[in-house]
Tab-separated table of C-alpha atoms in Angstrom:
chain	number	residue	atom	x	y	z
A	63	MET	CA	90.761	-21.721	146.719
A	64	LYS	CA	87.214	-22.608	144.229
A	65	GLY	CA	87.442	-24.303	141.384
A	66	VAL	CA	85.456	-21.221	140.066
A	67	ASP	CA	87.808	-18.736	141.119
A	68	LEU	CA	91.382	-20.119	139.751
A	69	LEU	CA	91.750	-18.056	136.631
A	70	ASP	CA	95.308	-19.688	135.876
A	71	LEU	CA	94.677	-24.090	134.272
A	72	LYS	CA	97.011	-25.179	132.417
A	73	LYS	CA	96.218	-28.430	130.648
A	74	ILE	CA	98.640	-31.060	131.133
A	75	VAL	CA	99.205	-34.967	129.186
A	76	VAL	CA	101.256	-37.345	131.638
A	77	PHE	CA	102.070	-40.720	130.112
A	78	LEU	CA	103.547	-43.604	130.480
A	79	PRO	CA	106.098	-44.716	127.146
A	80	GLY	CA	105.938	-47.853	125.940
A	81	ARG	CA	108.683	-49.727	123.978
A	82	LEU	CA	106.378	-50.048	121.119
A	83	LEU	CA	104.774	-45.770	121.018
A	84	PRO	CA	105.566	-44.567	117.362
A	85	ALA	CA	108.451	-42.164	117.386
A	86	ASP	CA	106.083	-39.592	116.426
A	87	CYS	CA	103.342	-40.187	119.276
A	88	ARG	CA	107.221	-40.061	121.502
A	89	GLU	CA	107.818	-36.616	120.041
A	90	THR	CA	104.817	-34.588	119.953
A	91	LYS	CA	105.539	-32.718	123.296
A	92	PHE	CA	101.381	-30.887	122.668
A	93	HIS	CA	98.136	-30.274	120.927
A	94	VAL	CA	95.938	-27.450	120.123
A	95	SER	CA	92.215	-27.754	120.899
A	96	ALA	CA	89.507	-25.868	119.634
A	97	THR	CA	87.686	-26.535	122.773
A	98	VAL	CA	89.909	-26.253	125.271
A	99	GLY	CA	93.543	-24.323	123.350
A	100	PHE	CA	96.718	-25.507	124.575
A	101	ILE	CA	97.392	-28.944	125.761
A	102	HIS	CA	100.369	-29.879	127.227
A	103	ILE	CA	101.767	-33.487	126.481
A	104	VAL	CA	104.081	-35.001	128.529
A	105	ALA	CA	105.954	-38.417	129.397
A	106	ALA	CA	105.987	-39.444	133.049
A	107	HIS	CA	109.929	-38.687	133.769
A	108	ASP	CA	109.913	-35.936	132.220
A	109	TYR	CA	107.247	-34.683	134.411
A	110	LEU	CA	108.700	-35.931	137.560
A	111	GLY	CA	112.830	-34.904	136.197
A	112	ILE	CA	110.431	-30.879	135.458
A	113	LEU	CA	109.117	-31.435	139.782
A	114	ASP	CA	111.603	-32.276	141.071
A	115	LYS	CA	114.301	-29.550	138.948
A	116	LEU	CA	111.682	-26.675	139.140
A	117	ARG	CA	110.240	-27.860	143.681
A	118	VAL	CA	108.789	-24.149	143.749
A	119	PRO	CA	104.735	-23.623	142.405
A	120	ASP	CA	105.443	-21.002	141.045
A	121	ASP	CA	108.418	-22.036	138.752
A	122	VAL	CA	106.624	-24.841	138.070
A	123	ARG	CA	103.666	-22.363	136.586
A	124	LEU	CA	106.137	-20.168	135.316
A	125	TYR	CA	108.143	-23.453	133.114
A	126	PHE	CA	104.890	-24.415	131.156
A	127	GLU	CA	103.875	-20.655	130.329
A	128	TYR	CA	107.461	-21.230	128.555
A	129	ARG	CA	106.396	-24.502	127.114
A	130	GLU	CA	103.676	-22.686	126.028
A	131	LEU	CA	105.613	-19.977	124.184
A	132	VAL	CA	107.792	-22.007	122.507
A	133	LEU	CA	107.128	-25.769	122.074
A	134	PRO	CA	104.311	-23.549	118.516
A	135	GLN	CA	107.614	-21.374	117.433
A	136	LEU	CA	110.055	-24.761	117.524
A	137	ARG	CA	107.590	-27.271	115.480
A	138	GLU	CA	107.257	-24.058	112.665
A	139	ALA	CA	110.660	-23.794	112.984
A	140	GLY	CA	111.096	-27.632	111.940
A	141	VAL	CA	113.224	-28.145	115.434
A	142	VAL	CA	113.283	-30.820	117.541
A	143	VAL	CA	114.275	-30.614	121.612
A	144	GLU	CA	114.059	-33.153	124.180
A	145	GLU	CA	112.508	-31.623	127.700
A	146	PRO	CA	116.138	-30.820	128.974
A	147	ASP	CA	116.715	-29.215	126.382
A	148	ILE	CA	113.033	-26.715	127.070
A	149	MET	CA	114.916	-26.866	130.873
A	150	VAL	CA	117.846	-25.539	130.495
A	151	ALA	CA	116.764	-22.939	128.160
A	152	PHE	CA	114.054	-21.747	130.724
A	153	LEU	CA	116.523	-22.077	134.126
A	154	SER	CA	118.869	-20.190	131.457
A	155	GLU	CA	116.250	-17.526	130.029
A	156	MET	CA	116.998	-18.370	126.432
A	157	ASP	CA	114.342	-17.177	123.766
A	158	LEU	CA	114.498	-20.324	123.024
A	159	PRO	CA	115.221	-24.545	124.201
A	160	GLU	CA	118.854	-25.043	121.575
A	161	PRO	CA	118.686	-29.135	120.381
A	162	GLY	CA	121.251	-30.944	122.638
A	163	SER	CA	121.774	-28.678	126.528
A	164	ILE	CA	121.770	-31.545	128.478
A	165	GLU	CA	124.786	-31.070	129.139
A	166	LYS	CA	124.343	-27.559	130.569
A	167	LEU	CA	121.317	-29.628	132.770
A	168	ARG	CA	123.960	-31.112	134.489
A	169	ALA	CA	125.506	-28.054	135.635
A	170	PHE	CA	122.373	-26.516	137.571
A	171	VAL	CA	122.750	-25.882	141.241
A	172	GLN	CA	119.758	-27.785	143.236
A	173	ASP	CA	120.113	-25.319	146.531
A	174	VAL	CA	117.579	-26.745	147.962
A	175	GLY	CA	118.791	-25.883	151.435
A	176	GLY	CA	118.961	-22.522	150.808
A	177	PHE	CA	114.908	-22.008	150.087
A	178	ASP	CA	113.474	-24.669	150.946
A	179	LEU	CA	110.946	-23.395	153.883
A	180	SER	CA	108.921	-26.931	154.571
A	181	TYR	CA	109.742	-27.396	157.866
A	182	ILE	CA	108.483	-24.164	159.144
A	183	MET	CA	105.642	-24.484	157.325
A	184	ARG	CA	104.845	-28.336	159.358
A	185	ASP	CA	101.930	-27.500	161.602
A	186	LEU	CA	101.323	-23.947	160.127
A	187	GLN	CA	98.192	-23.753	161.560
A	188	SER	CA	98.257	-24.011	165.403
A	189	HIS	CA	100.609	-20.800	165.359
A	190	ILE	CA	99.090	-18.119	163.720
A	191	VAL	CA	98.466	-15.206	165.853
A	192	ASN	CA	94.283	-14.840	164.397
A	193	PRO	CA	93.293	-19.118	164.442
A	194	GLU	CA	89.911	-17.808	164.405
A	195	ARG	CA	90.399	-16.708	160.988
A	196	SER	CA	90.828	-20.054	159.371
A	197	THR	CA	90.730	-19.590	156.271
A	198	ASP	CA	94.958	-17.679	157.597
A	199	TYR	CA	96.233	-20.524	156.886
A	200	TYR	CA	96.062	-20.923	153.095
A	201	ARG	CA	96.145	-17.544	152.331
A	202	ILE	CA	99.728	-17.511	153.569
A	203	MET	CA	100.710	-20.221	152.291
A	204	GLU	CA	99.087	-19.341	148.606
A	205	GLU	CA	101.414	-16.301	149.100
A	206	PHE	CA	103.504	-18.384	149.051
A	207	ALA	CA	103.314	-20.514	146.404
A	208	ARG	CA	102.795	-17.218	144.298
A	209	VAL	CA	106.335	-16.425	143.753
A	210	PRO	CA	109.431	-17.917	142.479
A	211	ARG	CA	112.301	-19.647	144.292
A	212	SER	CA	113.887	-16.594	144.499
A	213	ILE	CA	111.607	-14.737	146.600
A	214	TRP	CA	111.502	-18.766	148.975
A	215	ARG	CA	116.091	-17.501	149.787
A	216	GLU	CA	115.270	-14.222	150.386
A	217	PHE	CA	112.717	-15.302	152.604
A	218	LYS	CA	114.569	-18.119	154.042
A	219	ARG	CA	118.112	-15.639	154.433
A	220	ARG	CA	116.367	-13.446	157.017
A	221	LEU	CA	114.849	-16.200	158.477
A	222	VAL	CA	118.066	-17.877	159.673
A	223	VAL	CA	119.737	-14.612	160.011
A	224	SER	CA	116.437	-13.793	162.919
A	225	LEU	CA	117.004	-17.674	163.802
A	226	GLU	CA	120.775	-16.385	164.957
A	227	ALA	CA	119.745	-13.613	166.503
A	228	SER	CA	117.078	-15.276	168.860
A	229	LYS	CA	120.156	-17.768	169.493
A	230	ALA	CA	121.889	-15.292	170.705
A	231	GLY	CA	119.776	-13.245	172.585
A	232	THR	CA	121.026	-10.032	170.847
A	233	PRO	CA	117.695	-7.571	169.660
A	234	ARG	CA	118.347	-6.688	165.786
A	235	ARG	CA	116.361	-4.524	163.635
A	236	PRO	CA	113.150	-6.838	162.196
A	237	PHE	CA	113.269	-7.139	157.718
A	238	ARG	CA	110.813	-7.050	155.367
A	239	PHE	CA	111.209	-7.308	151.151
A	240	ALA	CA	107.683	-6.461	148.525
A	241	PHE	CA	107.604	-8.133	145.674
A	242	PRO	CA	106.289	-6.519	143.408
A	243	MET	CA	104.174	-8.769	141.049
A	244	THR	CA	101.932	-10.539	143.412
A	245	ASP	CA	101.452	-7.580	146.134
A	246	CYS	CA	103.118	-9.287	149.036
A	247	THR	CA	105.461	-7.581	151.729
A	248	PHE	CA	106.638	-10.020	153.684
A	249	MET	CA	108.650	-9.659	157.022
A	250	VAL	CA	110.681	-12.000	159.626
A	251	ALA	CA	111.549	-10.896	163.195
A	252	SER	CA	113.157	-12.031	165.839
A	253	MET	CA	111.794	-11.513	169.134
A	254	ASP	CA	113.789	-8.717	171.707
A	255	PRO	CA	114.932	-10.369	174.079
A	256	ASP	CA	113.965	-8.467	176.396
A	257	TRP	CA	110.210	-8.428	176.499
A	258	PRO	CA	108.821	-11.996	177.877
A	259	VAL	CA	107.500	-14.764	175.524
A	260	ILE	CA	105.535	-17.173	176.943
A	261	GLY	CA	102.116	-16.733	179.321
A	262	GLU	CA	99.266	-14.188	178.924
A	263	ASP	CA	101.870	-11.201	179.101
A	264	GLY	CA	103.924	-13.138	176.255
A	265	ILE	CA	101.156	-14.467	173.986
A	266	ARG	CA	100.028	-10.849	173.964
A	267	MET	CA	103.449	-9.495	173.193
A	268	ARG	CA	104.222	-11.962	170.552
A	269	THR	CA	101.116	-11.699	169.203
A	270	ASN	CA	100.961	-7.984	169.337
A	271	ALA	CA	104.342	-7.702	167.766
A	272	VAL	CA	104.115	-9.593	164.598
A	273	GLU	CA	100.709	-7.577	163.492
A	274	LEU	CA	102.370	-4.446	164.157
A	275	PHE	CA	105.584	-5.326	162.637
A	276	THR	CA	103.614	-7.397	159.167
A	277	GLN	CA	101.202	-3.832	159.265
A	278	ALA	CA	103.908	-1.009	159.266
A	279	ALA	CA	106.247	-3.815	156.736
A	280	LYS	CA	103.215	-3.453	154.546
A	281	TYR	CA	102.871	-0.045	155.127
A	282	ASP	CA	106.058	0.664	154.421
A	283	LEU	CA	106.334	-0.830	150.769
A	284	LYS	CA	102.662	-0.121	150.415
A	285	THR	CA	101.267	-4.040	149.111
A	286	ARG	CA	98.531	-4.995	150.553
A	287	ILE	CA	98.988	-7.876	151.341
A	288	GLY	CA	101.448	-8.028	154.602
A	289	VAL	CA	102.878	-12.457	155.441
A	290	GLY	CA	104.816	-11.466	158.840
A	291	LEU	CA	106.652	-14.108	161.460
A	292	LEU	CA	107.943	-13.847	164.489
A	293	ILE	CA	110.106	-15.905	165.956
A	294	SER	CA	110.766	-16.428	169.247
A	295	LYS	CA	113.219	-18.629	172.111
A	296	VAL	CA	112.207	-20.263	174.733
A	297	GLY	CA	114.309	-22.981	176.497
A	298	ASP	CA	116.027	-24.397	174.158
A	299	HIS	CA	113.283	-24.025	171.822
A	300	PHE	CA	112.529	-21.223	169.354
A	301	LEU	CA	108.126	-20.406	168.741
A	302	LEU	CA	106.960	-19.084	165.255
A	303	ASP	CA	104.007	-17.132	164.858
A	304	TRP	CA	102.537	-16.172	161.606
A	305	CYS	CA	100.534	-13.346	161.264
A	306	LEU	CA	98.364	-12.069	157.584
A	307	ILE	CA	97.478	-8.881	156.100
A	308	ASP	CA	95.086	-8.485	153.139
A	309	GLU	CA	93.885	-4.772	153.029
A	310	PRO	CA	94.410	-2.196	151.420
A	311	TRP	CA	96.814	0.391	151.716
A	312	SER	CA	95.356	3.414	153.436
A	313	ALA	CA	97.439	6.161	154.741
A	314	ASN	CA	97.788	5.775	158.620
A	315	ALA	CA	99.076	7.851	161.328
A	316	LYS	CA	100.248	6.172	163.504
A	317	LEU	CA	102.202	3.679	161.568
A	318	GLU	CA	103.637	7.262	159.834
A	319	ASP	CA	104.682	7.581	163.602
A	320	LEU	CA	106.471	4.153	164.246
A	321	LEU	CA	108.464	4.608	161.243
A	322	SER	CA	109.927	7.594	161.493
A	323	THR	CA	112.441	5.816	163.772
A	324	PRO	CA	114.866	3.308	161.962
A	325	LEU	CA	112.895	-0.215	162.587
A	326	PHE	CA	113.455	-1.299	159.351
A	327	GLY	CA	116.894	-1.048	157.467
A	328	PRO	CA	117.009	1.036	154.064
A	329	ALA	CA	114.904	-0.411	151.047
A	330	ARG	CA	116.371	-0.696	147.900
A	331	GLU	CA	115.275	-2.157	144.419
A	332	ARG	CA	117.633	-4.875	143.410
A	333	VAL	CA	116.743	-7.587	140.746
A	334	VAL	CA	117.344	-11.079	142.037
A	335	ASP	CA	117.910	-15.136	139.489
A	336	SER	CA	116.337	-18.145	140.963
A	337	TYR	CA	118.588	-20.168	139.305
A	338	HIS	CA	122.262	-21.145	139.343
A	339	PHE	CA	124.848	-23.079	137.390
A	340	ARG	CA	128.280	-24.226	138.379
A	341	GLY	CA	130.352	-22.196	137.468
A	342	ASP	CA	128.671	-19.011	137.578
A	343	ASN	CA	129.501	-15.783	139.783
A	344	ALA	CA	126.250	-15.925	141.928
A	345	GLU	CA	126.170	-19.681	143.035
A	346	PRO	CA	124.963	-20.318	146.787
A	347	GLY	CA	128.148	-21.424	148.497
A	348	THR	CA	130.922	-20.306	146.966
């Protein structure tokens, strides 16, 4: 993506506070410039804490949006908070941060294993079914960067189930779910164990399968964008084939006929939490 295409820029000043820094400077958390607008001012250790807690690019963006919304309100009300107070309020979806919230931050559950996709993103470019479309690599990465942790977690859950199906050699219907805010459908499938995987026939079969499943998932949930992953097993190893489709939704008789069979499971709308704290009913791993 080119700089001129960026529509949402966050201006952030990160500083290393010295021991002699006056208290009023240390407590300054933002500045509104007449020329460039809102500027976040964050101490270096707080900035590292933000990145460590949130991890996912879109969550970092949403945090600074929240920060920009609440800090002027707090200044007007004469309320002084620390960065951990803002973080707790953001993670808990509070209207405004409250002083002294750091105790709750210690209860935050950083379930990296539940949402981390970095290990399957490595060398992603060499696993795209249309390598001649060189921008697909960046577009797939961009689609994941545009969604919150909850979507990464939902993708990871389906990935794990599909991996287990491939490992066991058990046929399983493909998964698909959509995130309406980015108009994108994500698809995860395990290759049918009776289909060829390697050689010319296997490559052709995998390519056709990931494209068809991604196209069908995107069509079924009526989104513009589809990102698909197909998992195949060869001996003790797994093959990952990625696919990106970006085109306006339009009626397609072939896909209608394909979807008349139970290709996917039933779809339902639901709200998924991004963050968990110890003691929450939804806490993972309990």
